[in-house]
Amino acid sequence: MPINYDASFIDTMPKNVAVQFLERVNKSGPKEAFRFPIGENWESVTWNQVGDRASALAAGLMALGIEPEQRVGIASTTRYEWILADLAVTLAGAATTTVYPTTNAGDTAYILGDSESRVVFAEDDGQIAKLVEHRNELPHLMKIVTFEGKTDGDWIISLDDLEKLGADYLAQNANAVVEHAEAIRADQLATLIYTSGTTGRPKGVRLLHRAWVFEGEAIASQKILGEDDLNFLWLPMAHSFGKVLLSAQMACGYATAIDGRIDKIIDNLAIVKPTFMGAAPRIFEKAYSRIVTMQAAEGGVKEKLFNKAFAVGLEVEKRKREGQSIPLGLKLQHGLFDKLVFSKVRDRFGGRVRFFISGSAALNREIAEWFNAAGILILEGYGMTENAAGAAVGHPDHFKIGSVGTPFPGTELKIAEDGEVLVRGPHVMEGYHNLPEQTAEALQDGWLHTGDIGELDADGFLRITDRKKDLFKTSGGKYIAPSAIESQFKAICPYVSQFLVVGAERNYCVALISLDPDQVTGWAEENGMAGKSYTEVVNSQGVKDMIAGYVDELNGRLNRWETIKKHVILDNDLSIESGELTPSLKVKRKVVEENNKSVIDSLYT
């Protein structure tokens, strides 16, 4: 199937996100827009219902005096109310400032202060407490609107209170929302997303209305998604990956089931039965590890059947990719294993998934091939907050495993002399908020300098090989691409959570390893250590020997200068709360290395 890379849609796309949303409401009014959990049940709302409520909330913001491009913060987990708040801000002509709910009080105050946010939607008492603690640092903040926290009738009001204000405002100004929407310029600020970053203070990325409209319409133009699709959304909405799926929903008209609880993802997939979902690679790594170790625990005939099925599935998919014919015997085996094994794997994800979209970091090729063998396609995408999340993506009928796909229609990609990926298009940020020097460094001659190292092949597929700042040189003068090594280990070892390669200016590479608590618990139960703590288990000789075996297997795949000479298993897994992971689950290398400086030094003693 030929893929549509025609960018003529740019000439006719809606001029702003508010108009794009209102057009979707007019087109799909009575159809389902969102569903979300209420206790043990799921509630569904139509586009008309969303439109009415978002308009009332937008009018409430106008009643509070919010003006175009003024910032309104949202500090909350991913939930339906987050969507409503964001739509209300958009319809009012203001700009959303996103705050991860896990952000500490100091950084929350910095983000809201730097953005000069006038109103903040705060999920609960925990988020409110951060604002109260730093109230003196937030002179611009005139009102808090809480989803489920306690109100004081003055500085802190409820979502219902805001909606009532809006209803009264609309009674006097019936056309206010539509008029505000139509007046928004394409080059008007829509969103201020503060990148959590792996180093330093967060930087506010200024994304304009045209950026989000372009993202949605570019995805729609490829005809990957339609009104019959159902998205399962758990991604943090403070991250651009989550936001771009909302933009695509406005353009494509599909419904979205929302629940931001990460521990409920697998359970929810079986209930919701989505046709697609976006996720970070860590989610796929955990699912892969859980399924593989469960089968290994079964042992006997079941394990042999499982392993044989995937050997056949991998061979069939390899032949398809290489354009080879599939012998009748192999085809018959594959059909049998599809019924006995692969269908059960697919059922764990709801049984209706057409594809997953992996973004935010590199997905290991072997894990992608394993899912593909089971009939679950994972399309990798590429982009960053600075270009509104999407610059390239694979297509269900046009993809290469190990690649992040081809550029969005209307997006230009090129590789600089030093291998850095450069991006140009309507979705590129206006700049960093209040940071002219960093803006000038990132935006040069109209191109966004991504900081990623990559390659474009003859067919236009992009492959990301590493982060420019993550590459390091050993004291022997050899360059090391750590993420490539780390990704390989995650495909080999089903018990690993994080694997961090260290070796800059040293004479050999070492690794810091953390193990997945769920997988470790399973191992402990099977090896006579049930009830032992995580620390006790990971420090046991049995676990040390097991992990050493996986490291040896990894070293057998590497060049001599890349091999891991020594490693240590950390007493705790890395976490967002410890500051060692970003909310999008990227490792903050410098933080981890600093926290474990003495451990690293001991590996070179």
Coordinates of C-alpha atoms in Angstrom, one line a residue:
M1 CA 0.0 0.0 0.0
P2 CA 1.6 3.4 -1.0
I3 CA 1.9 5.8 2.0
N4 CA 0.5 9.3 1.7
Y5 CA 3.2 11.8 2.3
D6 CA 1.3 14.7 0.6
A7 CA 1.5 17.7 2.9
S8 CA -1.2 19.7 1.1
F9 CA -3.4 19.3 4.2
I10 CA -1.4 22.1 5.8
D11 CA -3.2 24.6 3.5
T12 CA -6.7 23.6 4.8
M13 CA -6.1 22.5 8.4
P14 CA -7.9 24.4 11.2
K15 CA -6.2 27.5 12.3
N16 CA -6.0 26.6 16.0
V17 CA -6.7 23.8 18.4
A18 CA -9.9 25.3 19.7
V19 CA -11.5 25.4 16.3
Q20 CA -10.2 21.9 15.6
F21 CA -11.9 20.7 18.7
L22 CA -15.2 22.5 18.0
E23 CA -15.2 21.1 14.4
R24 CA -14.8 17.5 15.9
V25 CA -17.7 18.1 18.2
N26 CA -19.9 19.2 15.3
K27 CA -18.9 16.3 13.2
S28 CA -19.0 13.5 15.8
G29 CA -21.4 14.9 18.4
P30 CA -23.3 11.9 19.6
K31 CA -20.4 9.4 19.2
E32 CA -18.3 8.3 22.1
A33 CA -15.3 10.6 22.9
F34 CA -13.9 9.4 26.2
R35 CA -14.5 6.7 28.8
F36 CA -13.0 6.6 32.3
P37 CA -13.2 4.5 35.4
I38 CA -15.7 5.3 38.2
G39 CA -15.0 2.7 40.9
E40 CA -15.1 -0.7 39.2
N41 CA -17.1 0.5 36.2
W42 CA -16.4 2.6 33.2
E43 CA -18.4 5.7 32.2
S44 CA -18.6 6.9 28.7
V45 CA -19.2 10.5 27.4
T46 CA -20.0 11.8 23.9
W47 CA -18.3 14.6 22.0
N48 CA -21.4 16.7 22.6
Q49 CA -21.1 16.2 26.4
V50 CA -17.4 17.0 26.3
G51 CA -18.0 20.1 24.3
D52 CA -20.7 21.4 26.6
R53 CA -18.7 20.9 29.7
A54 CA -15.4 22.2 28.3
S55 CA -17.2 25.3 27.1
A56 CA -18.7 26.0 30.5
L57 CA -15.3 25.6 32.2
A58 CA -13.7 27.8 29.6
A59 CA -16.3 30.5 30.3
G60 CA -15.5 30.0 34.0
L61 CA -11.9 30.9 33.3
M62 CA -13.0 34.0 31.3
A63 CA -15.2 35.0 34.3
L64 CA -12.1 34.8 36.5
G65 CA -10.4 37.2 34.1
I66 CA -8.1 34.9 32.2
E67 CA -6.9 36.5 28.9
P68 CA -5.5 35.1 25.7
E69 CA -2.0 33.5 26.1
Q70 CA -2.0 33.8 29.9
R71 CA -0.9 30.6 31.4
V72 CA -3.1 28.2 33.3
G73 CA -1.4 25.2 35.1
I74 CA -2.5 21.6 35.4
A75 CA -0.9 19.5 38.2
S76 CA -2.6 16.1 38.0
T77 CA -2.3 12.5 37.0
T78 CA -3.8 11.4 33.7
R79 CA -7.6 11.4 34.1
Y80 CA -10.7 12.7 32.3
E81 CA -10.7 16.0 34.3
W82 CA -7.2 16.7 33.0
I83 CA -8.6 16.6 29.5
L84 CA -11.5 18.8 30.4
A85 CA -9.2 21.4 32.0
D86 CA -6.9 21.4 29.0
L87 CA -9.7 21.9 26.6
A88 CA -11.2 24.7 28.7
V89 CA -7.9 26.5 28.7
T90 CA -7.6 26.1 25.0
L91 CA -11.2 27.3 24.3
A92 CA -10.5 30.4 26.5
G93 CA -7.6 31.3 24.4
A94 CA -5.1 30.8 27.2
A95 CA -2.1 28.4 27.3
T96 CA -1.7 25.3 29.4
T97 CA 1.3 24.9 31.6
T98 CA 1.8 21.2 32.4
V99 CA 3.1 19.9 35.7
Y100 CA 3.9 16.3 36.5
P101 CA 2.0 15.2 39.6
T102 CA 5.3 13.7 40.9
T103 CA 7.1 17.0 40.7
N104 CA 8.4 18.1 44.1
A105 CA 7.1 21.3 45.7
G106 CA 10.1 23.4 44.8
D107 CA 10.1 22.6 41.1
T108 CA 6.3 22.9 41.0
A109 CA 6.7 26.4 42.3
Y110 CA 9.5 27.2 39.9
I111 CA 7.5 26.0 36.9
L112 CA 4.3 27.9 37.9
G113 CA 6.3 31.0 38.8
D114 CA 8.5 31.0 35.7
S115 CA 5.4 30.6 33.5
E116 CA 3.5 33.2 35.5
S117 CA 0.5 30.9 35.7
R118 CA -2.7 32.7 36.8
V119 CA -4.9 29.7 37.6
V120 CA -3.8 26.1 38.5
F121 CA -6.0 23.0 38.2
A122 CA -4.7 20.9 41.2
E123 CA -5.8 17.3 41.4
D124 CA -6.1 16.8 45.1
D125 CA -4.9 18.0 48.5
G126 CA -1.4 16.8 47.8
Q127 CA -1.0 19.1 44.8
I128 CA -2.7 21.9 46.7
A129 CA -0.2 21.6 49.6
K130 CA 2.7 22.3 47.2
L131 CA 1.1 25.5 46.1
V132 CA 0.2 26.6 49.7
E133 CA 3.8 25.9 50.8
H134 CA 5.2 28.2 48.1
R135 CA 2.4 30.7 47.9
N136 CA 4.8 33.7 48.5
E137 CA 6.7 32.6 45.4
L138 CA 3.6 32.6 43.2
P139 CA 2.4 36.3 43.1
H140 CA 0.6 35.7 39.8
L141 CA -1.5 32.8 41.0
M142 CA -5.0 34.1 41.7
K143 CA -7.0 30.9 41.9
I144 CA -6.7 27.1 42.4
V145 CA -9.3 24.8 40.9
T146 CA -9.2 21.4 42.4
F147 CA -10.6 18.1 41.0
E148 CA -11.1 16.4 44.4
G149 CA -9.3 18.4 47.1
K150 CA -10.7 20.5 49.9
T151 CA -11.9 24.0 48.9
D152 CA -11.9 27.3 51.0
G153 CA -14.5 29.1 48.9
D154 CA -12.0 31.8 48.0
W155 CA -8.5 30.9 46.8
I156 CA -9.4 27.3 46.2
I157 CA -12.6 26.3 44.4
S158 CA -13.9 23.1 42.9
L159 CA -14.3 22.1 39.3
D160 CA -18.1 22.4 39.8
D161 CA -17.7 25.9 41.2
L162 CA -15.8 26.9 38.1
E163 CA -18.4 25.3 35.9
K164 CA -21.2 27.3 37.6
L165 CA -19.2 30.5 37.1
G166 CA -19.0 29.6 33.5
A167 CA -22.8 28.9 33.2
D168 CA -23.5 32.4 34.7
Y169 CA -21.0 34.0 32.3
L170 CA -22.5 32.3 29.3
A171 CA -26.0 33.4 30.3
Q172 CA -24.8 36.9 29.8
N173 CA -22.3 36.2 26.9
A174 CA -23.8 33.3 24.9
N175 CA -21.2 33.4 22.1
A176 CA -18.1 34.1 24.2
V177 CA -16.5 30.7 23.8
V178 CA -17.0 30.5 20.0
E179 CA -15.8 34.1 19.6
H180 CA -12.6 33.4 21.7
A181 CA -11.9 30.2 19.7
E182 CA -12.2 31.9 16.3
A183 CA -10.0 34.8 17.4
I184 CA -7.0 32.6 18.3
R185 CA -4.1 32.9 15.9
A186 CA -2.1 30.0 14.6
D187 CA 1.0 31.5 16.0
Q188 CA -0.5 32.0 19.5
L189 CA 0.9 30.1 22.5
A190 CA -1.1 26.9 23.2
T191 CA 1.1 25.0 25.6
L192 CA 4.1 25.5 27.9
I193 CA 5.6 22.1 28.6
Y194 CA 8.5 22.0 31.0
T195 CA 10.8 19.2 30.0
S196 CA 11.9 17.3 33.1
G197 CA 15.2 16.7 31.4
T198 CA 18.0 14.4 32.5
T199 CA 20.0 17.3 33.9
G200 CA 19.5 20.8 35.3
R201 CA 16.3 22.8 35.9
P202 CA 13.2 22.2 33.7
K203 CA 13.0 24.3 30.5
G204 CA 9.6 25.6 29.3
V205 CA 9.0 24.6 25.7
R206 CA 6.7 27.1 23.9
L207 CA 4.4 25.2 21.5
L208 CA 2.0 27.2 19.4
H209 CA -1.5 26.3 18.1
R210 CA -0.2 25.5 14.7
A211 CA 2.2 22.9 16.1
W212 CA -0.6 20.7 17.7
V213 CA -3.0 21.2 14.8
F214 CA -0.3 20.1 12.4
E215 CA 0.6 17.0 14.5
G216 CA -3.0 15.8 14.5
E217 CA -3.7 16.6 10.8
A218 CA -0.4 15.0 9.8
I219 CA -1.4 11.8 11.6
A220 CA -4.9 11.9 10.1
S221 CA -3.5 12.4 6.6
Q222 CA -1.7 9.0 6.8
K223 CA -5.0 7.2 7.5
I224 CA -3.4 5.2 10.3
L225 CA -6.3 5.9 12.6
G226 CA -10.1 6.4 12.2
E227 CA -13.3 6.9 14.1
D228 CA -13.7 3.2 14.8
D229 CA -10.4 3.0 16.7
L230 CA -10.2 3.0 20.5
N231 CA -7.1 4.4 22.2
F232 CA -6.1 3.4 25.8
L233 CA -4.4 6.4 27.3
W234 CA -2.3 6.1 30.5
L235 CA 0.6 8.3 29.5
P236 CA 1.3 11.3 31.6
M237 CA -0.6 14.2 30.0
A238 CA 2.2 16.6 31.2
H239 CA 4.4 14.9 28.6
S240 CA 4.2 15.7 24.9
F241 CA 3.6 12.0 23.9
G242 CA 0.3 12.0 25.7
K243 CA -0.6 15.4 24.3
V244 CA 0.0 14.4 20.7
L245 CA -2.4 11.5 21.1
L246 CA -5.1 14.1 22.1
S247 CA -4.2 16.1 19.0
A248 CA -4.6 13.1 16.8
Q249 CA -7.9 12.3 18.4
M250 CA -9.3 15.7 17.5
A251 CA -8.2 15.1 13.9
C252 CA -9.1 11.4 13.5
G253 CA -12.2 11.2 15.8
Y254 CA -11.4 8.0 17.6
A255 CA -12.5 7.4 21.2
T256 CA -10.1 7.3 24.2
A257 CA -10.3 5.3 27.4
I258 CA -8.3 7.1 30.1
D259 CA -6.7 5.7 33.3
G260 CA -3.3 7.0 34.4
R261 CA -2.6 4.3 37.0
I262 CA 0.4 2.5 35.6
D263 CA -0.1 -0.6 37.8
K264 CA -3.5 -1.1 36.1
I265 CA -2.3 -1.0 32.5
I266 CA -2.4 -4.7 31.8
D267 CA -5.6 -5.3 33.6
N268 CA -7.2 -2.3 31.8
L269 CA -6.1 -3.5 28.4
A270 CA -8.1 -6.8 28.9
I271 CA -11.2 -4.8 30.0
V272 CA -11.0 -1.9 27.6
K273 CA -9.9 -3.9 24.5
P274 CA -8.3 -1.0 22.7
T275 CA -7.2 -1.1 19.0
F276 CA -4.0 0.9 19.8
M277 CA -2.0 2.4 22.6
G278 CA 1.1 4.6 23.0
A279 CA 3.7 3.6 25.6
A280 CA 7.4 4.0 26.6
P281 CA 9.6 0.9 25.9
R282 CA 9.7 0.1 29.6
I283 CA 6.1 -1.0 29.5
F284 CA 6.8 -3.5 26.6
E285 CA 9.9 -4.7 28.4
K286 CA 8.0 -5.4 31.6
A287 CA 5.2 -7.2 29.7
Y288 CA 7.7 -9.3 27.7
S289 CA 9.6 -10.2 30.9
R290 CA 6.5 -11.2 32.8
I291 CA 5.2 -13.4 30.0
V292 CA 8.5 -15.1 29.4
T293 CA 9.3 -15.8 33.1
M294 CA 5.7 -17.1 33.7
Q295 CA 6.2 -19.6 30.9
A296 CA 9.6 -20.6 32.2
A297 CA 8.0 -21.2 35.6
E298 CA 5.5 -23.5 34.0
G299 CA 8.3 -25.7 32.7
G300 CA 7.8 -29.1 31.0
V301 CA 5.7 -29.4 27.9
K302 CA 4.1 -25.9 28.2
E303 CA 7.4 -24.2 28.2
K304 CA 8.7 -26.3 25.2
L305 CA 5.5 -25.5 23.3
F306 CA 5.9 -21.8 24.0
N307 CA 9.5 -21.7 23.0
K308 CA 8.9 -23.7 19.8
A309 CA 6.0 -21.4 18.9
F310 CA 8.1 -18.3 19.1
A311 CA 10.9 -19.9 17.2
V312 CA 8.4 -20.6 14.4
G313 CA 6.8 -17.1 14.7
L314 CA 10.2 -15.4 14.5
E315 CA 11.2 -17.4 11.4
V316 CA 7.9 -16.6 9.6
E317 CA 8.2 -12.9 10.3
K318 CA 11.9 -12.9 9.2
R319 CA 10.9 -14.5 5.9
K320 CA 8.1 -11.9 5.4
R321 CA 10.5 -9.0 6.0
E322 CA 13.0 -10.5 3.6
G323 CA 10.4 -11.2 0.9
Q324 CA 10.9 -14.9 1.1
S325 CA 8.2 -17.5 0.6
I326 CA 6.9 -19.5 3.6
P327 CA 7.1 -23.3 3.1
L328 CA 3.8 -25.1 3.6
G329 CA 5.0 -27.0 6.6
L330 CA 6.1 -23.8 8.4
K331 CA 2.9 -22.1 7.5
L332 CA 0.8 -25.0 9.0
Q333 CA 2.9 -24.9 12.2
H334 CA 2.5 -21.2 12.4
G335 CA -1.3 -21.5 12.1
L336 CA -1.4 -24.1 14.9
F337 CA 0.8 -22.1 17.2
D338 CA -1.3 -19.0 16.5
K339 CA -4.3 -20.7 18.0
L340 CA -2.5 -22.4 20.8
V341 CA 0.0 -19.7 21.9
F342 CA -0.1 -16.4 20.1
S343 CA -3.8 -15.8 20.5
K344 CA -3.4 -16.2 24.3
V345 CA -0.6 -13.6 24.3
R346 CA -2.8 -11.2 22.3
D347 CA -5.7 -11.8 24.7
R348 CA -3.6 -10.4 27.5
F349 CA -3.7 -7.1 25.7
G350 CA -7.4 -7.2 25.0
G351 CA -7.3 -9.2 21.7
R352 CA -8.1 -6.2 19.4
V353 CA -4.8 -4.3 19.2
R354 CA -3.9 -3.4 15.7
F355 CA -0.6 -1.9 16.8
F356 CA 1.2 -0.3 19.7
I357 CA 3.2 2.9 19.3
S358 CA 6.5 3.0 21.2
G359 CA 8.1 6.4 21.9
S360 CA 10.2 8.4 24.4
A361 CA 13.2 6.1 24.2
A362 CA 14.7 3.3 22.0
L363 CA 12.9 -0.1 21.9
N364 CA 15.1 -3.1 21.8
R365 CA 14.8 -4.8 18.4
E366 CA 14.6 -8.3 19.8
I367 CA 11.6 -7.4 22.0
A368 CA 9.9 -5.7 19.0
E369 CA 10.5 -8.9 16.9
W370 CA 9.1 -11.1 19.8
F371 CA 5.9 -9.1 19.9
N372 CA 5.6 -9.1 16.1
A373 CA 6.0 -12.9 16.1
A374 CA 2.9 -13.1 18.4
G375 CA 0.9 -10.9 15.9
I376 CA 1.3 -7.7 17.9
L377 CA 2.9 -4.9 15.9
I378 CA 4.8 -2.2 17.7
L379 CA 5.4 0.8 15.6
E380 CA 8.2 3.0 16.8
G381 CA 7.9 6.8 16.6
Y382 CA 10.3 9.6 17.1
G383 CA 10.1 13.2 18.2
M384 CA 10.7 15.3 21.3
T385 CA 8.8 17.9 23.3
E386 CA 10.5 20.6 21.2
N387 CA 8.7 19.5 18.1
A388 CA 5.3 18.7 19.8
A389 CA 6.3 15.0 20.1
G390 CA 6.0 13.6 16.6
A391 CA 8.5 13.9 13.8
A392 CA 8.5 10.3 12.4
V393 CA 6.6 7.1 12.8
G394 CA 6.2 3.7 11.3
H395 CA 3.1 2.8 9.3
P396 CA 1.3 -0.5 9.8
D397 CA 1.8 -1.2 6.0
H398 CA 5.2 0.5 5.8
F399 CA 7.7 -0.1 8.6
K400 CA 11.1 -1.5 9.5
I401 CA 11.8 -3.1 12.9
G402 CA 14.7 -1.2 14.5
S403 CA 13.6 2.0 12.8
V404 CA 11.5 4.9 14.1
G405 CA 9.8 5.2 10.7
T406 CA 9.7 7.9 8.1
P407 CA 9.0 11.6 8.5
F408 CA 5.5 13.0 9.1
P409 CA 4.1 14.6 5.9
G410 CA 5.3 18.2 6.0
T411 CA 8.3 17.4 8.2
E412 CA 11.9 17.6 7.0
L413 CA 14.7 15.5 8.6
K414 CA 18.4 15.6 7.9
I415 CA 21.5 14.4 9.4
A416 CA 24.3 16.9 10.4
E417 CA 27.9 16.2 9.7
D418 CA 28.4 14.9 13.3
G419 CA 25.4 12.6 13.0
E420 CA 22.9 14.7 14.8
V421 CA 19.3 14.5 13.7
L422 CA 17.8 17.9 12.6
V423 CA 14.1 18.6 12.3
R424 CA 12.2 21.3 10.5
G425 CA 8.4 21.8 10.2
P426 CA 5.3 23.7 11.5
H427 CA 5.5 21.6 14.7
V428 CA 8.8 22.9 15.9
M429 CA 8.7 25.0 19.1
E430 CA 8.8 28.8 19.2
G431 CA 11.6 28.5 21.7
Y432 CA 12.4 28.0 25.4
H433 CA 10.4 30.3 27.7
N434 CA 12.6 33.1 29.0
L435 CA 15.8 31.3 27.8
P436 CA 17.0 33.1 24.7
E437 CA 20.5 31.6 24.7
Q438 CA 19.3 28.0 24.9
T439 CA 16.7 28.8 22.2
A440 CA 19.4 30.1 19.9
E441 CA 21.5 26.9 20.5
A442 CA 18.6 24.6 19.8
L443 CA 17.2 26.5 16.8
Q444 CA 19.8 27.3 14.1
D445 CA 19.0 28.3 10.5
G446 CA 15.4 27.1 11.0
W447 CA 16.4 23.6 12.1
L448 CA 15.8 22.1 15.5
H449 CA 18.9 20.4 16.8
T450 CA 17.6 17.4 18.6
G451 CA 20.7 16.1 20.4
D452 CA 20.0 12.6 19.0
I453 CA 22.5 10.7 16.8
G454 CA 20.8 8.9 13.9
E455 CA 20.9 7.6 10.3
L456 CA 18.5 7.9 7.4
D457 CA 18.5 4.9 5.0
A458 CA 17.9 4.9 1.3
D459 CA 14.1 4.4 1.8
G460 CA 13.9 7.4 4.1
F461 CA 13.6 5.4 7.4
L462 CA 15.2 7.0 10.4
R463 CA 17.2 5.0 12.9
I464 CA 18.3 6.6 16.2
T465 CA 21.6 5.2 17.5
D466 CA 22.2 7.3 20.7
R467 CA 22.0 10.6 22.4
K468 CA 24.8 13.0 21.4
K469 CA 25.5 13.8 25.1
D470 CA 25.4 10.2 26.2
L471 CA 28.2 9.0 23.9
F472 CA 31.4 8.7 25.7
K473 CA 35.0 7.9 25.0
T474 CA 37.1 5.5 27.1
S475 CA 40.6 6.4 28.2
G476 CA 41.7 4.1 25.4
G477 CA 40.1 6.4 22.8
K478 CA 37.2 4.2 21.9
Y479 CA 33.7 5.7 21.5
I480 CA 30.9 3.9 23.4
A481 CA 27.1 4.2 22.6
P482 CA 25.7 3.1 26.0
S483 CA 22.0 2.9 25.1
A484 CA 22.7 0.3 22.4
I485 CA 24.4 -1.9 25.0
E486 CA 21.8 -1.3 27.6
S487 CA 19.0 -2.2 25.2
Q488 CA 20.6 -5.5 24.3
F489 CA 20.9 -6.5 27.9
K490 CA 17.2 -5.8 28.5
A491 CA 16.3 -8.2 25.7
I492 CA 18.5 -10.9 27.2
C493 CA 17.6 -10.6 30.9
P494 CA 13.9 -10.8 31.8
Y495 CA 14.7 -9.8 35.4
V496 CA 16.3 -6.4 34.7
S497 CA 14.7 -3.1 35.3
Q498 CA 17.6 -0.7 34.5
F499 CA 21.1 -1.3 33.1
L500 CA 23.4 1.7 33.1
V501 CA 26.7 1.5 31.3
V502 CA 29.5 3.7 32.7
G503 CA 33.1 4.2 31.4
A504 CA 33.8 7.8 30.3
E505 CA 37.5 8.5 30.5
R506 CA 38.0 5.1 32.2
N507 CA 39.9 2.2 30.8
Y508 CA 36.9 -0.2 30.7
C509 CA 33.1 -0.2 31.0
V510 CA 31.2 -1.2 34.1
A511 CA 27.4 -1.4 34.7
L512 CA 25.0 -0.5 37.4
I513 CA 22.0 -2.9 37.4
S514 CA 18.6 -2.7 39.1
L515 CA 16.2 -5.5 39.0
D516 CA 12.4 -5.4 38.5
P517 CA 10.7 -5.9 41.9
D518 CA 7.8 -8.0 40.5
Q519 CA 10.2 -10.3 38.6
V520 CA 12.5 -10.6 41.6
T521 CA 9.5 -11.6 43.8
G522 CA 8.7 -14.4 41.3
W523 CA 12.3 -15.6 41.3
A524 CA 12.4 -15.6 45.1
E525 CA 9.3 -17.8 45.3
E526 CA 10.7 -20.3 42.9
N527 CA 14.1 -20.4 44.6
G528 CA 13.4 -20.9 48.3
M529 CA 13.5 -17.2 49.2
A530 CA 9.8 -16.4 49.4
G531 CA 9.0 -13.6 51.9
K532 CA 12.5 -12.2 51.7
S533 CA 13.0 -8.5 51.0
Y534 CA 14.0 -7.1 47.7
T535 CA 17.4 -6.1 49.1
E536 CA 18.0 -9.6 50.5
V537 CA 17.1 -11.3 47.3
V538 CA 19.2 -9.2 45.0
N539 CA 22.2 -9.5 47.2
S540 CA 21.8 -13.3 47.4
Q541 CA 24.5 -15.4 45.7
G542 CA 21.9 -17.1 43.5
V543 CA 20.8 -13.8 42.0
K544 CA 24.4 -12.6 41.6
D545 CA 25.3 -15.8 39.7
M546 CA 22.2 -15.5 37.5
I547 CA 22.9 -11.9 36.6
A548 CA 26.6 -12.6 36.0
G549 CA 25.5 -15.3 33.5
Y550 CA 23.4 -12.7 31.6
V551 CA 26.3 -10.2 31.6
D552 CA 28.6 -12.9 30.1
E553 CA 26.0 -13.5 27.4
L554 CA 25.8 -9.8 26.7
N555 CA 29.6 -9.6 26.4
G556 CA 29.6 -12.4 23.8
R557 CA 27.7 -10.0 21.6
L558 CA 29.9 -6.9 22.0
N559 CA 33.2 -5.6 20.7
R560 CA 36.1 -6.2 23.1
W561 CA 36.3 -2.5 24.1
E562 CA 32.5 -2.4 24.8
T563 CA 32.4 -5.4 27.1
I564 CA 31.3 -5.0 30.8
K565 CA 34.3 -5.9 32.9
K566 CA 32.5 -5.4 36.2
H567 CA 29.0 -4.8 37.4
V568 CA 27.0 -4.3 40.6
I569 CA 23.4 -4.9 41.4
L570 CA 21.9 -1.9 43.3
D571 CA 19.9 -2.4 46.5
N572 CA 16.9 -0.5 45.1
D573 CA 15.3 0.0 41.7
L574 CA 15.5 3.4 40.1
S575 CA 12.4 5.5 40.5
I576 CA 10.8 8.8 39.6
E577 CA 10.4 9.6 43.3
S578 CA 14.2 9.3 43.9
G579 CA 14.8 11.7 41.1
E580 CA 16.7 9.0 39.1
L581 CA 14.0 8.6 36.4
T582 CA 12.1 11.3 34.5
P583 CA 8.3 11.0 34.6
S584 CA 8.5 9.5 31.0
L585 CA 10.8 6.8 32.5
K586 CA 14.1 8.0 31.1
V587 CA 17.2 7.4 33.2
K588 CA 18.8 10.6 34.6
R589 CA 22.4 9.3 34.0
K590 CA 24.2 12.1 35.9
V591 CA 21.9 11.7 38.9
V592 CA 22.3 7.9 39.1
E593 CA 26.1 8.2 38.6
E594 CA 26.3 10.9 41.3
N595 CA 24.2 8.9 43.7
N596 CA 26.4 5.8 43.2
K597 CA 29.8 7.6 42.9
S598 CA 31.4 5.5 45.6
V599 CA 30.0 2.3 44.1
I600 CA 31.3 3.2 40.6
D601 CA 34.8 4.1 42.0
S602 CA 35.0 0.8 43.8
L603 CA 34.5 -1.0 40.4
Y604 CA 37.7 0.7 39.2
T605 CA 39.7 0.0 42.3

